[in-house]
PDB file of C-alpha atoms in Angstrom:
ATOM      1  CA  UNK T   1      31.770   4.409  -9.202  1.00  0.00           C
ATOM      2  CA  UNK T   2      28.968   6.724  -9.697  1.00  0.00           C
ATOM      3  CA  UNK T   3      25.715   6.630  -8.824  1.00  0.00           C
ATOM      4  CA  UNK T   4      24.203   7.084 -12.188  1.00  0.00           C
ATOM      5  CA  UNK T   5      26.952   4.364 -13.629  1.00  0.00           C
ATOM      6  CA  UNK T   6      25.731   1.614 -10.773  1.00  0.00           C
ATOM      7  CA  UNK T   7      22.263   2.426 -11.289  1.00  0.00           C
ATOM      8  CA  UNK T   8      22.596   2.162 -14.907  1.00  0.00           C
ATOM      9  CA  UNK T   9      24.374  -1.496 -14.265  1.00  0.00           C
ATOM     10  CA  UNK T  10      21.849  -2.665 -11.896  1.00  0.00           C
ATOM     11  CA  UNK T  11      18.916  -1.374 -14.651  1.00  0.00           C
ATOM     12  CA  UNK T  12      20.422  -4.007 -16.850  1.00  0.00           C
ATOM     13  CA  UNK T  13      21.344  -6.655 -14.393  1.00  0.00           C
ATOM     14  CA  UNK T  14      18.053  -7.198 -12.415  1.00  0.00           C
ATOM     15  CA  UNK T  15      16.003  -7.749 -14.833  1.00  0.00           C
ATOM     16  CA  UNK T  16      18.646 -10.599 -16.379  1.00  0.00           C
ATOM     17  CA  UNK T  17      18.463 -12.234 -13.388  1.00  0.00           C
ATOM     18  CA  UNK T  18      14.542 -12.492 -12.923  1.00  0.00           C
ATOM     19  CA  UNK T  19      14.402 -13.265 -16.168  1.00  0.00           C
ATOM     20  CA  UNK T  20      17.013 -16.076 -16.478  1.00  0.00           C
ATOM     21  CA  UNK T  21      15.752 -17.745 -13.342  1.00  0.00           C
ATOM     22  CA  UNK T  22      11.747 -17.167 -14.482  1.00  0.00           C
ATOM     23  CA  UNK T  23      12.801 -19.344 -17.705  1.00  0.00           C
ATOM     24  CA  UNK T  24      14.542 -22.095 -15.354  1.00  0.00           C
ATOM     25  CA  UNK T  25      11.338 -21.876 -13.653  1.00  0.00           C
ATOM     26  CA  UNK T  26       9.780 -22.777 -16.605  1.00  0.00           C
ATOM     27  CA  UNK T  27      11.551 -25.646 -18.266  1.00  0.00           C
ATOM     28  CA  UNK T  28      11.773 -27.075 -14.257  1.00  0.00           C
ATOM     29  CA  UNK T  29       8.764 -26.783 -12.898  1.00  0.00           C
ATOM     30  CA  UNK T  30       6.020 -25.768 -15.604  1.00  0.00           C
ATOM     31  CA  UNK T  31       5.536 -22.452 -14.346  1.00  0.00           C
ATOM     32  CA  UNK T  32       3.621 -20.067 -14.092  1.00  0.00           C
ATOM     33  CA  UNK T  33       1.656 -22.161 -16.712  1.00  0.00           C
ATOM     34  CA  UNK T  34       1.199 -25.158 -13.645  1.00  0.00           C
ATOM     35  CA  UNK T  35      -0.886 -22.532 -11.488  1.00  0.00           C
ATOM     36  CA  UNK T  36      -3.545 -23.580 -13.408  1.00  0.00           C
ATOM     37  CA  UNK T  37      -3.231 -27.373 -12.699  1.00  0.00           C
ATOM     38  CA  UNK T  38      -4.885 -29.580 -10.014  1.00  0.00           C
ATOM     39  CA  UNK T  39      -3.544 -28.858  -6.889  1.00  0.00           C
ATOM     40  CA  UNK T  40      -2.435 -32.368  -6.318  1.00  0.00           C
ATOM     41  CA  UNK T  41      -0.318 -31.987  -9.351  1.00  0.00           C
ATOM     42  CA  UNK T  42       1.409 -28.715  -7.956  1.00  0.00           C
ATOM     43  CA  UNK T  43       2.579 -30.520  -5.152  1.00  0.00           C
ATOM     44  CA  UNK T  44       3.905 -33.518  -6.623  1.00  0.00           C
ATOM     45  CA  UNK T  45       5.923 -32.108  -9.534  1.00  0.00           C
ATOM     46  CA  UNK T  46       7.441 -30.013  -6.425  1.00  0.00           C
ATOM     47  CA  UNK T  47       8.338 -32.964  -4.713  1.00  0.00           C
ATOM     48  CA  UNK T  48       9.872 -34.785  -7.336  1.00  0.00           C
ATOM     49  CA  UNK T  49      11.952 -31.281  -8.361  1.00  0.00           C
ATOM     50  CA  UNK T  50      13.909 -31.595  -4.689  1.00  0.00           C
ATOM     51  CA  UNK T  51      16.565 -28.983  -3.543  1.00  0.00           C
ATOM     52  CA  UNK T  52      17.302 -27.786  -7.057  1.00  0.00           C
ATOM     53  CA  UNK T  53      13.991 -27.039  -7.164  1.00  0.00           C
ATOM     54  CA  UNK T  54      13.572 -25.175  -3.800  1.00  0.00           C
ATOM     55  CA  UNK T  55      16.849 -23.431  -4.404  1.00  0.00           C
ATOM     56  CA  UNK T  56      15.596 -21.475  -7.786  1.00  0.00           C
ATOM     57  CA  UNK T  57      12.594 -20.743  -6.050  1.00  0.00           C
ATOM     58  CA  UNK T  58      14.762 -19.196  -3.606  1.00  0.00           C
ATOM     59  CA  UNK T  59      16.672 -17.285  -5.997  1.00  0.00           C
ATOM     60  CA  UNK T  60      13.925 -16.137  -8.134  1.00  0.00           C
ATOM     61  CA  UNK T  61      12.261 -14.754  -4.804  1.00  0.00           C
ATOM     62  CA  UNK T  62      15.727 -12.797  -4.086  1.00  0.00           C
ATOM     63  CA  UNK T  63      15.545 -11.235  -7.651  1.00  0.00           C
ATOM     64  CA  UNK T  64      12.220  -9.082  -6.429  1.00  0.00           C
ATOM     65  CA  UNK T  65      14.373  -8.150  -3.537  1.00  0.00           C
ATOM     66  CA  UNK T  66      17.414  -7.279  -6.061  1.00  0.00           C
ATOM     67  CA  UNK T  67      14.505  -4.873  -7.760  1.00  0.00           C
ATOM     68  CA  UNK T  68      13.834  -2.704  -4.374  1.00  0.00           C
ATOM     69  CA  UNK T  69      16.806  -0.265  -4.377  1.00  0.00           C
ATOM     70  CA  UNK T  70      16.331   0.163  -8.136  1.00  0.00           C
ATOM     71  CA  UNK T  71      13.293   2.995  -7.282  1.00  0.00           C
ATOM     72  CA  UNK T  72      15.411   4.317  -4.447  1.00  0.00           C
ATOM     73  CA  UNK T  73      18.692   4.774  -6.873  1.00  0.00           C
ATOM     74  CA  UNK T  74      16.593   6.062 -10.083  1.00  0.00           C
ATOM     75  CA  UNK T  75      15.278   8.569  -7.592  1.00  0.00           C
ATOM     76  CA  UNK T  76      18.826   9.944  -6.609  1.00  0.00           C
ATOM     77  CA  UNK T  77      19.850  10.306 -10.006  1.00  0.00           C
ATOM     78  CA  UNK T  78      16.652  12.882 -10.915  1.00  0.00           C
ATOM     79  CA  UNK T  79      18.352  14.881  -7.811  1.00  0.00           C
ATOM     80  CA  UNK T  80      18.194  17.680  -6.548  1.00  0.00           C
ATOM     81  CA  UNK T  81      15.184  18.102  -9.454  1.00  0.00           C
ATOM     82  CA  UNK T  82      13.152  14.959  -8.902  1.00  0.00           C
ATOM     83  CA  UNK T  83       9.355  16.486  -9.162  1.00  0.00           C
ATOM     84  CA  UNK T  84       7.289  15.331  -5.924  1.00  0.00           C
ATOM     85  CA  UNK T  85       5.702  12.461  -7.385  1.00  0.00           C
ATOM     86  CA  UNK T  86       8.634  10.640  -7.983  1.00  0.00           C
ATOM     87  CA  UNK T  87       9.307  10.988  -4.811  1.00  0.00           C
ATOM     88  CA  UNK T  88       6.277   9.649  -4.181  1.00  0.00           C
ATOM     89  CA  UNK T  89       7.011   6.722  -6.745  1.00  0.00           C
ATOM     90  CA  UNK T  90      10.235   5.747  -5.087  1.00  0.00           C
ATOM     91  CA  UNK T  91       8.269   4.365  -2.446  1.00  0.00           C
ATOM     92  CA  UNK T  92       5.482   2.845  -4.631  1.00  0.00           C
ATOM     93  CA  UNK T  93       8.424   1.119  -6.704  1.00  0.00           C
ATOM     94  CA  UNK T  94      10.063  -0.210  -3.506  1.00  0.00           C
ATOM     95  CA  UNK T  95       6.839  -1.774  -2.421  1.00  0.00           C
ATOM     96  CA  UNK T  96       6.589  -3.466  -6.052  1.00  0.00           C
ATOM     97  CA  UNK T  97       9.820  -5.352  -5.287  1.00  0.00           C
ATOM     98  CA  UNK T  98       8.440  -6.007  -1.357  1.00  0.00           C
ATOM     99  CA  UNK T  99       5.216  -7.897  -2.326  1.00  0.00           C
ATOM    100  CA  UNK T 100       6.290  -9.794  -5.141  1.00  0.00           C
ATOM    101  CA  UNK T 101       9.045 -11.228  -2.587  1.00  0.00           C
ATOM    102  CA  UNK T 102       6.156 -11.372   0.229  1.00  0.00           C
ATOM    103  CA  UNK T 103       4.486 -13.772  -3.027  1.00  0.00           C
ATOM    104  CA  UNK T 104       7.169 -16.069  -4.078  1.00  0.00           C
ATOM    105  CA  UNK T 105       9.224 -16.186  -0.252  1.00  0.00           C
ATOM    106  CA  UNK T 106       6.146 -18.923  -0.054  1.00  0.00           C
ATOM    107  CA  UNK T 107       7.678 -21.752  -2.383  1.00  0.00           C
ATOM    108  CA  UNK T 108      10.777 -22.517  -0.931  1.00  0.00           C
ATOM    109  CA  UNK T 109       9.691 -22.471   2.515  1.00  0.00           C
ATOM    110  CA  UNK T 110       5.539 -23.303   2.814  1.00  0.00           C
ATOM    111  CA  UNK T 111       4.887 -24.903  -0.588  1.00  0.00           C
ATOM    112  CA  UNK T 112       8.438 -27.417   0.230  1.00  0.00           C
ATOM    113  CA  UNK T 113       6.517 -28.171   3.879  1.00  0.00           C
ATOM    114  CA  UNK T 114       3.684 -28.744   2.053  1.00  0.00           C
ATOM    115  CA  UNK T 115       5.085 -31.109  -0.581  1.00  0.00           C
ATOM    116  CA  UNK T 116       6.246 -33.128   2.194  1.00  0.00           C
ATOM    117  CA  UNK T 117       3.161 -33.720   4.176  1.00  0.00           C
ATOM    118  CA  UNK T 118       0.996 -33.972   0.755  1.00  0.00           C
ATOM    119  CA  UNK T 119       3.191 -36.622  -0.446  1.00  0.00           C
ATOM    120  CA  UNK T 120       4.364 -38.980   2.195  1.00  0.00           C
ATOM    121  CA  UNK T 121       2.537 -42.630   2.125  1.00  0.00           C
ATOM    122  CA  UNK T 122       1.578 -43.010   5.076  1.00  0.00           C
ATOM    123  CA  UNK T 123      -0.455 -39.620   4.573  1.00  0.00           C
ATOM    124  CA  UNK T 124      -4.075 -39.211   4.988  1.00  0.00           C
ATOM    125  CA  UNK T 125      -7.112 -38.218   3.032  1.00  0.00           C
ATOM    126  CA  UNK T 126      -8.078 -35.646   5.497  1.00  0.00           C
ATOM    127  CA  UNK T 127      -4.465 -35.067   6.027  1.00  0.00           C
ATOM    128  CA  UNK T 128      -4.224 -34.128   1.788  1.00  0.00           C
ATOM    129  CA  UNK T 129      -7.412 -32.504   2.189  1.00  0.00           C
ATOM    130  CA  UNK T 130      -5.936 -29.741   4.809  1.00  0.00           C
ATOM    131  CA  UNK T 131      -2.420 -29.884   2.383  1.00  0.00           C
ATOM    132  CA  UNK T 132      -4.820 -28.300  -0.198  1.00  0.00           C
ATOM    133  CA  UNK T 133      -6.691 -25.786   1.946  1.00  0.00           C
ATOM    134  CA  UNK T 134      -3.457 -24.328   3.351  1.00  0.00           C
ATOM    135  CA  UNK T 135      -2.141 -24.262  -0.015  1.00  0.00           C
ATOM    136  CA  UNK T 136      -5.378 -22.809  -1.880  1.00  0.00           C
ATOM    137  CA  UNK T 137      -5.471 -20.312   0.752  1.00  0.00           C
ATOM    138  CA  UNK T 138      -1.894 -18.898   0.398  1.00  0.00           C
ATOM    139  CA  UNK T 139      -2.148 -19.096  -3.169  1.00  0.00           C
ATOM    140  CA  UNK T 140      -4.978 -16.560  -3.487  1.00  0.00           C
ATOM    141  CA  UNK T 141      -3.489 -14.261  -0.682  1.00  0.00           C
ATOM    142  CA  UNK T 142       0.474 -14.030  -0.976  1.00  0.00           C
ATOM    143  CA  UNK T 143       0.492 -15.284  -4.053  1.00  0.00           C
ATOM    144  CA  UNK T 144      -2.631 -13.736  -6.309  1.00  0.00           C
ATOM    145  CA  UNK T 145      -3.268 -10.755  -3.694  1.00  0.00           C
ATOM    146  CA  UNK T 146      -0.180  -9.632  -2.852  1.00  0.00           C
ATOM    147  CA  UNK T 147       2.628 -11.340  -4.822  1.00  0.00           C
ATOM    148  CA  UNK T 148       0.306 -10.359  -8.240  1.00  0.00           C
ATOM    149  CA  UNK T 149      -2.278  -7.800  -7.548  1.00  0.00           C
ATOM    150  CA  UNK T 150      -0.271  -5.435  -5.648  1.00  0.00           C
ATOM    151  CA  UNK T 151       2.657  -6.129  -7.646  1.00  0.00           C
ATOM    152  CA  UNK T 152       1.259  -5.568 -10.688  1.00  0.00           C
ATOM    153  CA  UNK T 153      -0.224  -1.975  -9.160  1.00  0.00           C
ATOM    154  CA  UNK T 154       2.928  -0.994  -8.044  1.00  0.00           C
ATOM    155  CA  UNK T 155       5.121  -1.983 -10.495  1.00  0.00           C
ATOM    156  CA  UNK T 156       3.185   0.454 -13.001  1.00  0.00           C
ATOM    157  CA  UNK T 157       2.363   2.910 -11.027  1.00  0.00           C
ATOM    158  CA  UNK T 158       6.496   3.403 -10.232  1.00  0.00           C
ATOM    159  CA  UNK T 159       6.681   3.237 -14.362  1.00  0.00           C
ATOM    160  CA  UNK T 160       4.297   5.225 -14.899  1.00  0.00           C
ATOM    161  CA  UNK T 161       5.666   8.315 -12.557  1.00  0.00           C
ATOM    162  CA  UNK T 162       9.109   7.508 -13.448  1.00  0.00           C
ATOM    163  CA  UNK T 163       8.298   7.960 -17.103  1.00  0.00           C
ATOM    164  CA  UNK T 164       6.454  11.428 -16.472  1.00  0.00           C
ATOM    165  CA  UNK T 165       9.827  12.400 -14.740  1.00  0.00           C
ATOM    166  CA  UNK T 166      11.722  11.211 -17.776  1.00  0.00           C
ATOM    167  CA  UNK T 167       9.771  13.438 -20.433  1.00  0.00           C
ATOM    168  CA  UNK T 168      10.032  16.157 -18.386  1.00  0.00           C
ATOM    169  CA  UNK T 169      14.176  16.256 -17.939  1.00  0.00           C
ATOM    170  CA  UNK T 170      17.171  16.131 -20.001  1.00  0.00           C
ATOM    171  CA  UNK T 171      18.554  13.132 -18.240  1.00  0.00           C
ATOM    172  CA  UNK T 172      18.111  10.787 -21.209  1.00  0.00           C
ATOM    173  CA  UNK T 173      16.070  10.824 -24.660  1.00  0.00           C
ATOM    174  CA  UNK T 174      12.052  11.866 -23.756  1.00  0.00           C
ATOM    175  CA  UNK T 175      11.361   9.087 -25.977  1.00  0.00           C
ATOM    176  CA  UNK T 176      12.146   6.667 -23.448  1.00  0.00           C
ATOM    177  CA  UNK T 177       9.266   8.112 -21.001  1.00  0.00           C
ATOM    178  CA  UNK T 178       6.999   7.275 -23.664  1.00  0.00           C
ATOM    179  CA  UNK T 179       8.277   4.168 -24.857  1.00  0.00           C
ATOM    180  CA  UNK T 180       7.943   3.056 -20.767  1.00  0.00           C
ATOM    181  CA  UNK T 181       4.386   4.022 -20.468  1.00  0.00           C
ATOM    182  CA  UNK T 182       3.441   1.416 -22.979  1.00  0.00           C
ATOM    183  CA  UNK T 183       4.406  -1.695 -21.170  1.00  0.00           C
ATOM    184  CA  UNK T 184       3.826  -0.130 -17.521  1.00  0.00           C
ATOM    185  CA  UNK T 185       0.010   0.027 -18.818  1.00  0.00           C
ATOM    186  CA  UNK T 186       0.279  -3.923 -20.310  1.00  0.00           C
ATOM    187  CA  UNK T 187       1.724  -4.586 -16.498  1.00  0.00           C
ATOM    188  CA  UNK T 188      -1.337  -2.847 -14.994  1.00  0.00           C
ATOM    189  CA  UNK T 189      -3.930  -5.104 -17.186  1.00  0.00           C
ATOM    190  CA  UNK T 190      -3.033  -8.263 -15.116  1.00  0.00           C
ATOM    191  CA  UNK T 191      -5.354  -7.074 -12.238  1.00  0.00           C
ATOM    192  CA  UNK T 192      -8.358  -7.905 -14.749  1.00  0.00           C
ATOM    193  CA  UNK T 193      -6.885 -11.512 -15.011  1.00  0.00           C
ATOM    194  CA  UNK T 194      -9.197 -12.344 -11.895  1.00  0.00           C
ATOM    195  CA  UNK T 195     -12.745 -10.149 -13.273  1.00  0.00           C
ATOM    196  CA  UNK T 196     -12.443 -13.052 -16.255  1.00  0.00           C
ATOM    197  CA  UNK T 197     -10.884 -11.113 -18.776  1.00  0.00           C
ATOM    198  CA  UNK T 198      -8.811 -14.035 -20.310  1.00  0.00           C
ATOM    199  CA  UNK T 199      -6.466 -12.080 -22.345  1.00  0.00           C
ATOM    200  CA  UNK T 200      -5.243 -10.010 -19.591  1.00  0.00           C
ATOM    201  CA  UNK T 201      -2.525 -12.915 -18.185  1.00  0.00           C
ATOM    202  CA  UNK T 202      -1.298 -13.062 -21.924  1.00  0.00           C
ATOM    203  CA  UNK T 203      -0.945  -9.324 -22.174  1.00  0.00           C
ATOM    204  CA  UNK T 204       0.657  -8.930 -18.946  1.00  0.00           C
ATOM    205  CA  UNK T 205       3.229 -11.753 -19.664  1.00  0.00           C
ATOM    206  CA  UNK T 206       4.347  -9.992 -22.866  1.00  0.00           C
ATOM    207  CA  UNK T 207       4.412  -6.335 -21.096  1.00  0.00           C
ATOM    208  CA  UNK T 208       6.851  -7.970 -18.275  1.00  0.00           C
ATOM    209  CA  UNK T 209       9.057  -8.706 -21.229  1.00  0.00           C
ATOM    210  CA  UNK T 210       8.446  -5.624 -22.884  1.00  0.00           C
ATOM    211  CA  UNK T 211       9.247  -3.702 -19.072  1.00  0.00           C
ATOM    212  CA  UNK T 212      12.012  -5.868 -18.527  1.00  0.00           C
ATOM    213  CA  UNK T 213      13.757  -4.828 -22.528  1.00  0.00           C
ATOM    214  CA  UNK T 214      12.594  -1.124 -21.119  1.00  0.00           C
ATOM    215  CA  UNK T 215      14.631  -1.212 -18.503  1.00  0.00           C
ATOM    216  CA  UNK T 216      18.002  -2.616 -19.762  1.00  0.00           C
ATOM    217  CA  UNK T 217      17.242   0.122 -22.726  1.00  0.00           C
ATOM    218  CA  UNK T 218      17.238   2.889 -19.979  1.00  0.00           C
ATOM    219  CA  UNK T 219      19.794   1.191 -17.880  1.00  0.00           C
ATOM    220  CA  UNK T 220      22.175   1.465 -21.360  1.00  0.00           C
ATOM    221  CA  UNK T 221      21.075   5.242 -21.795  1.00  0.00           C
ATOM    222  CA  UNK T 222      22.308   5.865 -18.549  1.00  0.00           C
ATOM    223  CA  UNK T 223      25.054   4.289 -18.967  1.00  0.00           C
ATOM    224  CA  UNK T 224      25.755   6.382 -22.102  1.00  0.00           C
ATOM    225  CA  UNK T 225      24.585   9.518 -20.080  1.00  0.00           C
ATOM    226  CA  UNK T 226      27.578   8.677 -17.533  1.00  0.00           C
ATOM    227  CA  UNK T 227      30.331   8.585 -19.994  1.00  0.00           C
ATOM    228  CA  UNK T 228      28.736  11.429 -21.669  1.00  0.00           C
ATOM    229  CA  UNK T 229      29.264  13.787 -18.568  1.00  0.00           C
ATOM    230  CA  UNK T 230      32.362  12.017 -17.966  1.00  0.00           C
TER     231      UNK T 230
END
């Protein structure tokens, strides 16, 4: 198979995935929407989701990791013309996939330990009261520092450069660098989320959808682009 056909496929099949398990997340578990609920809440309503539970937070972690050789193979198709700062973005893009795994890799593993302890009876007050620190405190560093933050930066910084790349080639349409730069920009406003600007989680959910409808769309053109050369 060649490169440009499996990259093409893997355009359109990672973003399926994370999406598919993000709306199991959803329906199961409230999320991300339960972020913003009582901490005692959090860890209940992951108790009483069990294995199944644990397991699709596993999976949805492993999507992130599905992302990382995306940037690596988009980069080998632009060869041996890919400009120097898609080079550059091949890295930033593989580092979007590493800290959003570094961010979720918590739930099935910490958040399940943490369940456990938060919610047995015989379980102190102070014990509950150290549950929460521990969690509080991973929340707002893998999860809202790295898993987010970083993520977000990444993610549309690697958009960004790959959609420069795109207008300037022949590989596919120009249109589709353009197009990209829209959402990869939406991505990017999720960082404000934490300086108070409310709308900024509402824009950034709709621009992962948008980015995620991007990619399949340039996945396809590839695709296209394969069987054209063919």
């Amino acid at each position: 198979m060649k490169l440009i056909t499996l990259t093409g496929l893997l355009l359109i099949v990672v973003p399926i995935a994370f999406n598919a398990t993000f709306f199991l997340l959803q329906r199961a578990f409230e999320y991300p929407d339960i972020l913003r609920k009582p901490t005692d809440y959090v860890l209940r309503r992951f108790k009483e989701g069990g294995a199944p539970l644990r397991r699709l937070w596993y999976v949805f972690a492993f999507s992130a990791v599905l992302f990382t050789p995306v940037p690596v193979m988009v980069g080998q198709v632009f060869q041996p013309d890919a400009p120097w700062y898609l080079v550059v973005g091949t890295t930033i893009g593989v580092l979007a996939g590493a800290v959003q795994f570094l961010g979720l890799i918590r739930w099935p593993f910490l958040v399940s330990s943490l369940a456990d302890m938060y919610t047995q009876p015989e379980a102190t007050q102070a014990t509950r009261d150290s549950v929460v620190v521990v969690f509080q405190a991973f929340h707002r560093y893998a999860g809202v520092a790295i898993g987010e933050h970083l993520g977000y930066i990444f993610t549309s910084t690697w958009t960004i450069l790959l959609c420069i790349a795109i207008v300037g080639t022949d590989l596919v349409h120009p249109l589709f660098g353009w197009l990209g730069i829209i959402p990869a920009i939406g991505v990017l406003m999720g960082v404000f989320e934490e300086t108070g600007f409310k709308a900024a989680g509402a824009i950034n959910a709709i621009s992962y959808i948008l980015w995620s409808v991007w990619l399949m769309a340039f996945g396809i053109a590839l695709l296209l682009s394969a069987s054209v050369v063919e």
